[in-house]
């Protein structure tokens, strides 16, 4: 079968090609990537399943509207580099998004095949094309427009900041990215684990941007090292984009949360991913020694899955997800839940922690929990968990990791009071331009939406870049 | 990379290190800190800024070699570099005209109490400093403290210099002598800060302490540095590091700081071993 002569019937007869992955027994003891990626044969087979719809619904399901039908056609024809470049017209970080996007809620959800068959594995194909381009040394630097003489500051080097910077530099603006941590990449570095997103991929993308002329300044905390006003006035940037991500982790507000052995997911993951504490003592930063211990992660999102699978890899005997609703309500991607279960993660559903219990030395020994059942739907449309009377029990655990989301970082608000924020302290923007209430200041990503996805943040970065470009060029003409 | 401009020992194991960090030097205020990472594989550790020279573009840290990271930092000389510095972080010390303000530094705490004493003086206060150490050889910044103080006291635990006793006893003596004290800032080991809080509590003297919990990022992202203040969770890195001494749960802070004792010991021993090998070579 080839891409030219294949009939629709033949396309429909091809089963969805499964992503090869490391054996669960093996991978639950290492930090190497779980998914191994399609071979060229698997990719072409999968690409042939795409019906090449006249009006592809998948594109509308993608937050950055990648020309999905076109790149898949290229793959089917064996033109893998063509596919990669087609994706890059709309997505700066395809190797990242192919790995971490919730495709089942976006492009693959709207795929025409979803109803009767399984959707085309768009994410797997995106990843394949991007990896092929990078691994064969064929990454081409995009053309950069002549210098506009304009300077833009981007605060934060996570998905929002990187995509904004990438577009602006190509349009000929001088872009400086300020990053609070010592490593570039934001949540892609400190948050998402190596086994789901190898750090080398993120670093390769950033190196590419450096070659285009983006200047990166690590160890610069917005609001502390430099304020938005200083960037605009003293350092004479023509515009500022704020993509600082989510901020302070929430705790549950139950007794015992300050016991030793209780972490936020942010702390646990930062220690392991950014500070590489899984290589202690070769790296100086320690993390709780999970070997043979019981670790419980409270929450049901992707971060919770990352944390619990990390704990398992650090040697936990029992690694639990404790969630107060049922599995159907968990916000984590299906693939992550599936992988976690394969790796031996134990899911304790409909269970609500009431209190953490510690010993004399104030080390955590257990969590007092209450069993729940599902009641009527709440505001979010999910069925509300209701406590079952007299169902309290103590779950013996040595470490608790709290993964119930983040509030907003207060530093921008404190130091730039003329940027309007919502009741939740997220920055208020015009969603068509990502412009804030302050002139020449734009924002996007989790600082605007609250905790969301990599691809949404990237979309916001791109929207802002287009609006910033438009405004700066309009000013220039005057 | 940040170059070390000068590095001199002030006392045994306590080193004054001046480092190039122009942005931080320009912005920092009393009470703020930096996170530093000595080497590529190093931890991120918080250190309060002892002073700065905005014209030279340098900041000064005063470091006591305790665990691996601080000992590694103290092994550096002028001309060496450290990998990362980020700051200034934390809320600056709250400065106003309180009236009579007492700035108390215990041991290395003097290095942190000093810049705030300077700021209190500039804020128009009558400044009393109490600089405590175990013994005479460990007293640091004596001349500097004297220069900014209306009254300067030294205390030593063993009586080898100044007042024989603890900083708490000296403070109690001042209160007993009828001196009207409006504000106390105490910085030092946790037991000292806790004891100072108990001295001032009956008199309702506003008392602040600078807390030193374990931190990772120092920007509010991880919550590792959370402390219990008035039974609420506060993040020392963004809400502090200074808090009302009468509301801090010192026991919890002290417990939480022990979380990685075995690992800290392991790293410190490995570092000692490495140093010994280097000496032999």
XYZ file of C-alpha atoms in Angstrom:
759
model
C 0.000 0.000 0.000
C 1.334 3.413 -0.797
C 0.078 6.875 -0.051
C -1.075 7.519 -3.600
C -3.170 4.461 -4.381
C -4.588 3.483 -0.987
C -8.373 3.339 -0.723
C -10.401 4.570 2.216
C -11.416 1.008 2.992
C -7.783 -0.009 3.145
C -6.958 2.950 5.385
C -9.733 1.980 7.777
C -8.473 -1.593 7.912
C -5.113 -0.573 9.403
C -5.142 -0.820 13.206
C -3.847 2.085 15.254
C -0.112 1.527 15.674
C 0.840 1.241 19.308
C 3.716 3.312 20.658
C 6.599 0.999 21.558
C 7.605 1.483 25.179
C 10.102 0.206 27.718
C 8.969 -2.862 29.639
C 7.148 -1.650 32.768
C 9.183 -3.934 35.066
C 12.399 -2.444 33.762
C 11.360 1.182 33.377
C 9.927 1.501 36.877
C 13.547 1.284 38.071
C 15.110 3.782 35.696
C 14.679 7.383 34.590
C 15.014 6.740 30.872
C 12.169 7.667 28.579
C 9.157 5.355 28.789
C 8.018 5.707 25.186
C 10.555 4.676 22.601
C 9.016 6.367 19.562
C 7.739 4.988 16.266
C 10.048 3.431 13.749
C 9.738 4.843 10.208
C 7.626 1.808 9.259
C 5.230 2.228 12.166
C 4.951 5.955 11.456
C 4.117 5.406 7.800
C 1.568 2.733 8.655
C -0.082 5.035 11.163
C 0.001 7.978 8.758
C -1.828 5.913 6.159
C -4.770 5.653 8.527
C -5.460 9.387 8.119
C -8.416 9.897 5.761
C -7.137 13.299 4.653
C -10.471 14.962 5.372
C -11.417 17.931 3.194
C -12.226 19.985 6.279
C -10.054 18.421 8.978
C -11.654 18.660 12.414
C -8.364 17.767 14.087
C -6.851 21.142 13.184
C -9.634 22.937 15.017
C -8.955 20.737 18.029
C -5.319 21.891 18.165
C -4.685 25.045 20.229
C -2.038 26.207 17.729
C -3.807 24.815 14.616
C -0.990 22.668 13.287
C -1.712 21.648 9.650
C -2.191 18.103 10.790
C -3.540 16.606 7.557
C -0.597 17.999 5.591
C 2.172 16.827 7.902
C 0.619 13.378 8.179
C 0.445 13.163 4.392
C 4.150 13.908 4.221
C 4.870 11.103 6.690
C 2.726 8.683 4.683
C 4.763 9.581 1.615
C 8.034 9.084 3.472
C 8.921 12.778 3.456
C 9.707 12.971 7.153
C 11.668 16.212 7.031
C 8.849 17.833 5.091
C 6.496 16.726 7.853
C 8.696 18.195 10.588
C 8.926 21.528 8.823
C 5.207 21.665 8.167
C 4.570 21.217 11.915
C 7.127 23.873 12.775
C 5.203 26.455 10.787
C 2.747 26.436 13.681
C 4.485 24.788 16.637
C 7.896 25.738 17.979
C 8.398 22.664 20.143
C 6.938 19.647 18.351
C 9.241 17.120 20.030
C 7.957 18.415 23.364
C 4.277 18.651 22.411
C 4.307 15.265 20.717
C 5.213 13.913 24.136
C 3.240 15.950 26.642
C 0.130 17.316 24.893
C -3.225 15.865 26.001
C -4.057 14.821 22.427
C -7.032 12.738 23.500
C -8.741 15.964 24.588
C -7.641 17.985 21.562
C -6.771 16.933 18.006
C -7.361 13.209 18.496
C -10.692 13.855 20.164
C -11.957 15.665 17.085
C -10.457 13.171 14.589
C -13.167 11.782 12.338
C -12.093 8.226 13.139
C -12.652 8.625 16.860
C -16.342 7.719 16.762
C -16.190 4.380 14.981
C -12.513 3.497 15.032
C -9.539 4.654 17.038
C -8.301 8.168 16.228
C -5.132 8.652 14.231
C -2.191 8.795 16.682
C -1.453 12.416 15.837
C 0.731 13.018 18.875
C 2.897 9.985 18.166
C 3.319 11.129 14.567
C 4.208 14.669 15.599
C 6.836 13.284 17.931
C 8.190 10.991 15.227
C 8.627 13.800 12.704
C 10.324 16.114 15.199
C 12.627 13.371 16.498
C 13.522 12.315 12.972
C 14.553 15.833 12.061
C 16.644 16.268 15.214
C 18.195 12.800 15.359
C 19.273 12.874 11.728
C 20.920 16.277 12.276
C 18.568 17.978 9.856
C 17.209 20.752 12.030
C 17.247 23.863 9.897
C 17.353 27.237 11.495
C 14.426 29.288 10.279
C 15.104 32.518 8.408
C 15.338 35.631 10.555
C 13.869 38.889 9.260
C 16.090 41.979 9.112
C 16.455 43.757 12.448
C 13.556 46.011 13.401
C 15.624 47.794 16.026
C 13.014 46.869 18.648
C 13.794 45.163 21.957
C 11.461 42.753 23.722
C 11.943 41.250 27.170
C 10.426 37.841 27.868
C 10.094 36.847 31.507
C 10.209 33.100 32.016
C 11.746 30.456 29.772
C 8.945 27.909 29.964
C 6.649 26.985 27.066
C 4.928 30.400 26.872
C 8.159 32.393 26.975
C 10.023 30.134 24.548
C 7.317 30.218 21.908
C 6.916 33.987 22.231
C 10.684 34.549 22.030
C 11.016 32.229 19.061
C 8.413 34.056 16.989
C 9.683 37.511 17.912
C 13.311 36.783 17.098
C 12.320 35.442 13.691
C 10.393 38.645 13.045
C 13.610 40.604 13.553
C 13.234 41.831 17.129
C 16.023 41.673 19.691
C 14.759 39.273 22.368
C 16.104 38.775 25.884
C 14.649 36.003 28.032
C 14.940 36.267 31.815
C 14.743 32.991 33.763
C 14.498 32.746 37.560
C 16.230 29.375 37.895
C 19.752 28.399 36.911
C 18.481 26.131 34.103
C 16.435 27.263 31.114
C 13.123 25.644 30.192
C 10.864 26.306 33.171
C 8.393 23.523 33.902
C 9.864 21.465 31.058
C 13.023 21.208 33.185
C 11.946 21.317 36.820
C 8.477 19.808 36.495
C 8.129 17.148 33.829
C 10.374 14.170 34.561
C 13.132 12.860 32.340
C 11.227 9.613 31.744
C 8.406 11.523 30.075
C 10.364 14.350 28.461
C 14.140 13.930 28.119
C 15.851 17.162 29.109
C 18.217 16.899 26.132
C 15.277 17.611 23.833
C 14.387 20.811 25.654
C 18.015 21.903 25.700
C 18.390 21.240 21.959
C 15.401 23.496 21.250
C 16.844 26.246 23.435
C 20.260 25.952 21.764
C 18.492 26.468 18.435
C 16.925 29.672 19.705
C 20.280 30.922 20.937
C 21.593 30.444 17.421
C 18.757 32.596 16.122
C 19.953 35.343 18.444
C 17.746 35.018 21.527
C 19.694 36.097 24.610
C 18.968 34.076 27.760
C 19.717 35.414 31.241
C 19.336 32.733 33.920
C 19.180 33.494 37.660
C 17.024 36.580 37.128
C 13.822 36.675 39.158
C 11.213 39.061 37.807
C 10.095 41.456 40.488
C 13.242 40.891 42.513
C 16.326 40.940 40.283
C 14.547 43.228 37.856
C 11.028 44.681 37.722
C 8.771 45.135 34.718
C 9.044 48.924 35.086
C 12.826 48.762 35.115
C 12.795 46.704 31.942
C 10.582 49.258 30.194
C 12.160 52.406 31.561
C 15.785 51.791 32.512
C 16.615 48.964 30.135
C 14.446 50.437 27.382
C 12.647 47.364 26.211
C 9.807 48.271 23.853
C 7.584 45.501 25.178
C 7.563 42.889 27.932
C 5.971 39.444 27.842
C 5.288 37.815 31.203
C 5.261 34.023 31.123
C 6.290 33.208 34.673
C 4.076 30.144 35.034
C 2.114 29.057 38.051
C 3.448 29.964 41.407
C 3.120 28.915 44.984
C 1.981 25.331 45.525
C -1.248 24.864 47.425
C -1.369 22.772 50.560
C -4.554 21.135 51.812
C -4.869 23.026 55.061
C -5.140 19.872 57.160
C -3.245 19.180 60.401
C 0.235 17.755 60.086
C 1.188 19.261 56.740
C 4.413 20.638 58.197
C 5.599 17.223 59.392
C 8.905 15.948 58.049
C 8.286 13.852 54.979
C 5.474 16.006 53.581
C 6.323 17.611 50.252
C 4.575 19.686 47.641
C 4.769 17.967 44.246
C 6.708 21.012 43.042
C 9.384 20.511 45.667
C 9.643 16.759 45.191
C 9.860 17.058 41.404
C 12.226 20.043 41.513
C 14.596 18.157 43.773
C 14.597 15.164 41.460
C 14.374 16.797 38.006
C 16.165 20.110 38.325
C 18.574 19.283 41.145
C 19.034 15.646 40.033
C 18.743 14.311 43.550
C 18.215 10.816 42.142
C 21.964 11.018 41.614
C 22.716 11.900 45.259
C 25.499 12.027 46.479
C 27.064 12.835 43.093
C 24.683 15.768 43.040
C 24.525 17.518 46.401
C 20.754 17.963 46.719
C 19.078 15.109 48.611
C 15.516 13.893 48.426
C 13.690 11.564 50.795
C 15.115 8.087 50.379
C 12.048 6.259 49.076
C 13.696 2.823 48.932
C 11.345 0.284 50.451
C 9.063 3.027 51.746
C 5.393 3.868 51.253
C 4.775 7.063 49.341
C 1.360 8.604 48.749
C 0.641 11.345 46.253
C -2.513 13.351 46.899
C -4.136 14.561 43.683
C -5.124 13.211 40.273
C -3.506 15.434 37.664
C -0.500 14.943 35.416
C 1.792 16.386 38.080
C 0.500 13.803 40.544
C 1.259 11.030 38.013
C 4.751 12.449 37.469
C 5.387 12.541 41.203
C 4.103 9.040 41.971
C 5.992 7.458 39.078
C 9.116 9.296 40.202
C 8.674 7.914 43.731
C 8.370 4.402 42.292
C 11.589 4.884 40.350
C 13.298 6.039 43.530
C 12.504 2.618 44.994
C 9.168 3.063 46.789
C 7.660 -0.247 47.916
C 4.127 1.108 47.638
C 3.449 4.202 45.562
C -0.129 5.376 45.890
C -2.332 7.908 44.175
C -4.873 9.093 46.709
C -7.758 10.915 45.057
C -11.037 12.029 46.530
C -13.128 11.413 43.422
C -13.161 8.348 41.154
C -10.775 7.530 38.340
C -13.184 8.889 35.720
C -12.835 12.374 37.222
C -9.046 12.381 37.340
C -7.680 15.218 35.199
C -4.496 13.332 34.235
C -3.954 12.173 30.672
C -5.172 8.638 29.993
C -1.721 7.594 28.793
C -0.123 8.725 32.044
C -2.655 6.834 34.148
C -2.190 3.774 31.954
C 1.602 3.948 32.218
C 1.404 4.493 35.962
C -0.797 1.447 36.421
C 1.547 -0.683 34.301
C 4.395 0.408 36.556
C 2.611 -0.847 39.649
C 1.223 2.430 40.973
C -1.682 1.729 43.329
C -4.766 3.897 42.859
C -6.718 4.622 46.024
C -9.833 6.332 44.745
C -12.625 8.066 46.652
C -10.419 8.735 49.619
C -10.001 12.060 51.347
C -7.108 12.841 53.713
C -8.127 14.466 56.995
C -4.854 14.664 58.852
C -1.199 13.661 58.683
C 0.134 11.790 61.674
C 3.727 11.850 62.870
C 6.040 10.259 65.436
C 8.048 11.806 68.277
C 10.655 13.199 65.897
C 7.841 14.745 63.838
C 8.371 12.377 60.919
C 5.272 11.417 59.001
C 3.938 7.929 59.773
C 0.484 7.954 58.217
C -2.491 9.767 56.792
C -5.885 9.600 58.413
C -8.323 9.239 55.506
C -12.049 9.109 54.986
C -13.737 7.001 52.316
C -16.011 8.850 49.907
C -18.780 8.008 47.459
C -19.960 9.981 44.448
C -23.001 12.204 44.837
C -24.634 14.807 42.602
C -22.607 16.737 39.996
C -20.959 19.947 41.242
C -20.178 23.242 39.451
C -17.433 21.583 37.400
C -19.933 18.975 36.151
C -18.029 16.235 37.961
C -19.896 14.182 40.551
C -19.210 15.565 43.981
C -17.489 13.216 46.428
C -19.469 12.758 49.638
C -17.972 11.259 52.831
C -19.077 7.793 53.942
C -19.917 7.931 57.630
C -17.539 6.209 60.080
C -15.190 5.140 57.312
C -12.039 6.712 58.770
C -8.853 4.715 58.664
C -5.108 5.315 58.771
C -3.022 4.742 55.673
C 0.557 4.038 56.797
C 2.932 6.181 54.711
C 6.469 7.528 55.055
C 6.170 10.337 52.558
C 3.243 12.424 51.388
C 3.387 14.466 48.207
C 0.688 17.070 47.793
C -0.299 17.720 44.211
C -3.484 19.760 44.238
C -2.367 22.682 42.089
C -0.708 26.054 42.431
C -1.656 29.608 43.210
C -0.105 32.560 41.439
C 3.351 33.831 42.179
C 2.865 37.135 44.029
C 6.080 38.835 42.926
C 4.804 40.484 39.732
C 1.653 41.710 41.466
C 3.636 43.079 44.400
C 6.167 44.934 42.289
C 4.005 46.005 39.340
C 0.701 47.017 40.911
C -0.630 48.607 37.720
C -1.027 45.189 36.068
C -4.601 44.083 36.691
C -5.023 40.689 38.324
C -8.085 38.527 38.951
C -9.424 37.405 42.317
C -7.195 34.358 41.967
C -4.226 36.673 41.322
C -3.848 35.521 37.731
C -3.006 38.313 35.269
C -5.991 39.653 33.326
C -5.431 39.879 29.544
C -7.292 40.544 26.319
C -7.384 37.004 24.921
C -7.003 38.202 21.336
C -3.688 39.934 21.999
C -2.659 38.763 25.498
C -2.212 42.454 26.346
C -2.410 43.277 30.057
C -3.866 46.444 31.547
C -0.380 47.978 31.440
C 0.816 49.500 28.201
C 3.300 47.368 26.235
C 3.076 44.529 28.737
C 1.677 41.162 27.651
C 1.223 37.895 29.521
C 0.413 34.279 28.780
C 0.561 30.731 30.094
C -0.268 29.564 33.607
C 0.108 33.078 35.103
C -2.997 33.965 33.063
C -4.968 30.702 33.007
C -3.928 29.060 36.251
C -2.441 25.567 35.910
C -2.976 24.384 32.309
C -1.045 22.658 29.549
C 2.212 23.208 27.704
C 0.441 23.679 24.389
C -2.008 26.276 25.704
C 0.898 28.250 27.117
C 2.686 28.014 23.787
C -0.409 29.185 21.944
C -0.627 32.188 24.264
C 3.043 32.981 23.684
C 2.471 32.978 19.946
C -0.655 35.135 20.146
C 1.263 37.645 22.237
C 4.220 37.598 19.841
C 1.941 38.427 16.911
C 0.273 41.256 18.831
C 3.600 42.642 20.060
C 4.983 42.582 16.525
C 1.927 44.308 15.139
C 2.065 47.022 17.769
C 5.802 47.633 17.524
C 5.695 47.871 13.739
C 2.687 50.173 13.846
C 4.537 52.452 16.227
C 7.534 52.392 13.974
C 5.605 53.697 11.000
C 4.465 56.737 12.931
C 29.783 32.375 36.727
C 30.491 34.982 39.383
C 34.031 35.946 40.275
C 35.148 36.180 43.865
C 36.901 39.524 44.362
C 38.133 38.914 47.881
C 37.860 36.203 50.503
C 39.198 36.574 54.027
C 38.590 34.687 57.259
C 37.024 36.876 59.965
C 37.248 34.133 62.575
C 37.896 30.437 62.599
C 35.666 28.893 59.925
C 33.867 32.204 59.192
C 34.786 33.807 55.895
C 33.874 37.142 54.344
C 33.486 36.742 50.611
C 32.994 39.573 48.137
C 31.512 38.442 44.818
C 30.780 40.155 41.526
C 27.008 40.429 41.098
C 26.227 43.909 39.725
C 22.443 43.594 39.382
C 22.081 42.290 42.925
C 24.494 44.876 44.328
C 22.377 47.643 42.859
C 19.054 46.365 44.145
C 19.545 44.594 47.421
C 18.099 45.943 50.652
C 18.817 44.984 54.249
C 17.342 41.620 55.191
C 17.342 40.133 51.699
C 19.180 37.017 50.643
C 20.628 35.270 47.619
C 20.466 31.632 46.545
C 23.843 30.358 45.489
C 25.072 27.205 43.829
C 28.788 26.793 44.279
C 29.333 24.291 41.482
C 27.449 22.588 38.697
C 26.452 19.682 40.934
C 25.873 21.861 43.992
C 22.802 22.528 46.084
C 20.977 25.831 45.969
C 21.510 27.371 49.407
C 20.167 30.648 50.805
C 22.620 33.159 52.283
C 21.659 36.566 53.613
C 23.485 39.452 51.965
C 25.801 41.131 54.483
C 26.557 44.164 52.347
C 27.117 45.462 48.848
C 29.059 47.976 46.816
C 26.852 49.109 43.935
C 29.719 51.062 42.300
C 32.035 48.070 42.302
C 29.126 45.777 41.469
C 29.861 43.395 44.317
C 27.966 41.841 47.199
C 29.402 40.523 50.445
C 28.469 37.232 52.047
C 29.689 36.075 55.426
C 29.760 32.319 55.505
C 30.278 29.814 58.280
C 31.493 26.429 57.109
C 28.892 24.004 58.440
C 27.802 21.479 55.840
C 29.330 20.525 52.536
C 28.095 23.494 50.519
C 29.203 26.200 52.956
C 32.559 24.509 53.487
C 33.069 24.244 49.758
C 32.218 27.931 49.434
C 34.654 28.776 52.230
C 37.419 26.895 50.442
C 37.226 29.439 47.607
C 39.785 32.221 47.269
C 39.896 35.548 45.465
C 39.941 34.871 41.717
C 37.837 31.711 41.989
C 34.266 31.693 40.736
C 30.975 30.345 41.932
C 28.504 28.927 39.491
C 25.208 30.679 40.200
C 23.849 33.512 42.307
C 20.271 34.693 42.189
C 18.729 37.545 44.106
C 18.035 39.693 45.903
C 15.270 37.474 47.287
C 12.817 37.790 50.145
C 11.150 40.836 51.594
C 13.550 43.510 52.840
C 13.612 44.243 56.571
C 10.755 46.491 57.566
C 12.391 49.765 58.533
C 10.690 52.703 60.191
C 11.403 55.100 63.016
C 10.575 52.816 65.921
C 12.489 54.854 68.507
C 14.954 52.627 70.313
C 15.794 49.553 68.254
C 17.932 46.649 69.396
C 19.666 44.544 66.775
C 20.890 41.234 68.143
C 23.195 38.887 66.290
C 24.181 35.527 67.694
C 27.309 33.962 66.187
C 27.085 34.226 62.424
C 23.756 36.025 62.936
C 25.779 39.210 63.451
C 26.539 39.159 59.731
C 22.811 39.363 59.018
C 21.921 41.690 61.893
C 24.565 44.166 60.773
C 22.992 45.435 57.505
C 19.648 45.814 59.250
C 21.327 47.730 62.075
C 22.704 50.080 59.418
C 19.227 50.491 57.911
C 17.660 51.085 61.335
C 20.237 53.785 62.015
C 19.555 55.403 58.660
C 15.847 55.194 59.520
C 16.439 57.546 62.437
C 16.413 55.039 65.291
C 18.484 54.974 68.450
C 20.340 51.752 67.687
C 21.616 49.319 70.270
C 23.495 46.269 69.045
C 24.191 43.103 70.959
C 26.741 40.902 69.297
C 27.035 37.484 70.879
C 29.561 34.710 70.367
C 30.783 31.605 72.177
C 34.150 33.206 72.887
C 36.355 36.170 71.978
C 37.905 34.600 68.845
C 34.487 34.106 67.302
C 33.280 37.696 67.614
C 32.793 39.172 64.139
C 32.073 42.670 62.823
C 32.851 44.297 66.187
C 34.135 47.551 64.680
C 31.386 47.749 62.062
C 28.671 47.236 64.669
C 30.207 49.866 66.924
C 30.254 52.363 64.064
C 26.489 52.156 63.476
C 25.405 51.808 67.101
C 24.473 54.347 69.716
C 25.280 51.588 72.188
C 27.187 48.454 71.233
C 27.553 45.374 73.415
C 29.505 42.195 73.003
C 28.587 39.064 74.903
C 30.545 35.834 75.117
C 29.296 32.552 76.555
C 32.630 31.901 78.263
C 33.214 35.478 79.422
C 36.442 35.797 77.460
C 35.286 39.160 76.115
C 32.590 41.712 76.900
C 29.545 40.677 78.899
C 29.809 37.165 80.361
C 26.632 35.398 79.295
C 24.060 35.083 76.544
C 22.540 37.813 74.403
C 19.210 37.147 76.138
C 20.710 38.012 79.509
C 22.129 41.245 78.135
C 18.762 42.153 76.628
C 17.007 41.378 79.918
C 19.538 43.567 81.724
C 18.796 46.463 79.359
C 15.058 46.059 79.899
C 15.524 45.812 83.670
C 17.627 48.982 83.661
C 14.493 50.796 82.563
C 15.454 51.406 78.980
C 12.372 51.859 76.808
C 12.837 49.478 73.891
C 10.489 49.784 70.937
C 11.817 47.184 68.537
C 14.018 44.091 68.633
C 15.520 42.230 65.702
C 17.158 38.912 66.611
C 19.133 36.765 64.228
C 21.060 33.657 65.132
C 20.619 29.994 65.993
C 16.986 28.902 66.457
C 17.278 28.363 70.265
C 18.635 31.892 70.618
C 15.846 33.458 68.573
C 13.252 31.472 70.466
C 14.765 32.605 73.814
C 14.774 36.256 72.705
C 11.097 35.951 71.778
C 10.381 34.775 75.333
C 12.364 37.667 76.836
C 10.395 40.316 74.971
C 6.966 38.655 75.012
C 5.917 39.805 78.515
C 6.793 43.399 77.613
C 5.001 43.213 74.247
C 8.076 44.591 72.480
C 7.748 44.140 68.720
C 10.308 41.457 67.906
C 11.334 40.151 64.501
C 13.503 37.156 63.659
C 15.087 36.100 60.357
C 14.349 32.429 59.678
C 16.595 29.951 57.936
C 14.546 26.977 56.760
C 15.779 24.606 54.051
C 15.069 26.085 50.615
C 15.289 24.752 47.080
C 14.346 27.425 44.561
C 13.942 30.455 46.838
C 11.282 32.018 44.602
C 8.066 30.605 46.053
C 7.734 27.680 43.707
C 8.412 24.688 45.940
C 7.096 25.452 49.408
C 9.968 23.570 51.052
C 10.736 26.599 53.218
C 7.246 26.802 54.694
C 7.116 27.858 58.309
C 4.221 28.055 60.695
C 3.498 31.635 61.775
C 0.373 32.308 63.812
C -0.695 28.754 62.823
C -0.642 29.649 59.145
C 1.690 28.358 56.464
C 4.090 31.047 55.246
C 6.862 30.675 52.712
C 10.073 32.125 54.148
C 11.410 32.852 50.656
C 8.615 35.169 49.507
C 6.699 36.071 52.684
C 9.866 36.348 54.826
C 12.560 35.662 55.791
C 11.686 38.009 58.700
C 8.650 37.162 60.816
C 7.090 38.211 64.110
C 9.052 36.249 66.715
C 6.039 35.969 69.009
C 4.042 34.070 66.359
C 6.679 31.703 64.933
C 6.509 27.957 65.651
C 10.226 27.527 66.374
C 9.847 23.868 67.312
C 8.481 23.030 63.868
C 11.252 25.018 62.164
C 13.874 23.244 64.225
C 12.354 19.830 63.445
C 12.015 20.519 59.723
C 15.630 21.652 59.474
C 16.626 18.113 60.551
C 14.966 16.459 57.552
C 18.167 15.686 55.698
C 20.619 15.258 58.597
C 21.860 11.801 57.453
C 22.379 13.028 53.891
C 24.046 16.229 55.111
C 26.401 14.166 57.242
C 27.190 11.844 54.340
C 28.027 14.784 52.044
C 30.100 16.524 54.699
C 32.116 13.371 55.403
C 32.747 12.804 51.714
C 33.899 16.417 51.411
C 36.263 16.079 54.380
C 37.669 12.919 52.850
C 38.231 14.696 49.531
C 39.941 17.633 51.278
C 42.239 15.285 53.154
C 43.200 13.519 49.936
C 43.943 16.884 48.329
C 46.132 17.856 51.288
C 48.135 14.660 50.977
C 48.616 15.123 47.243
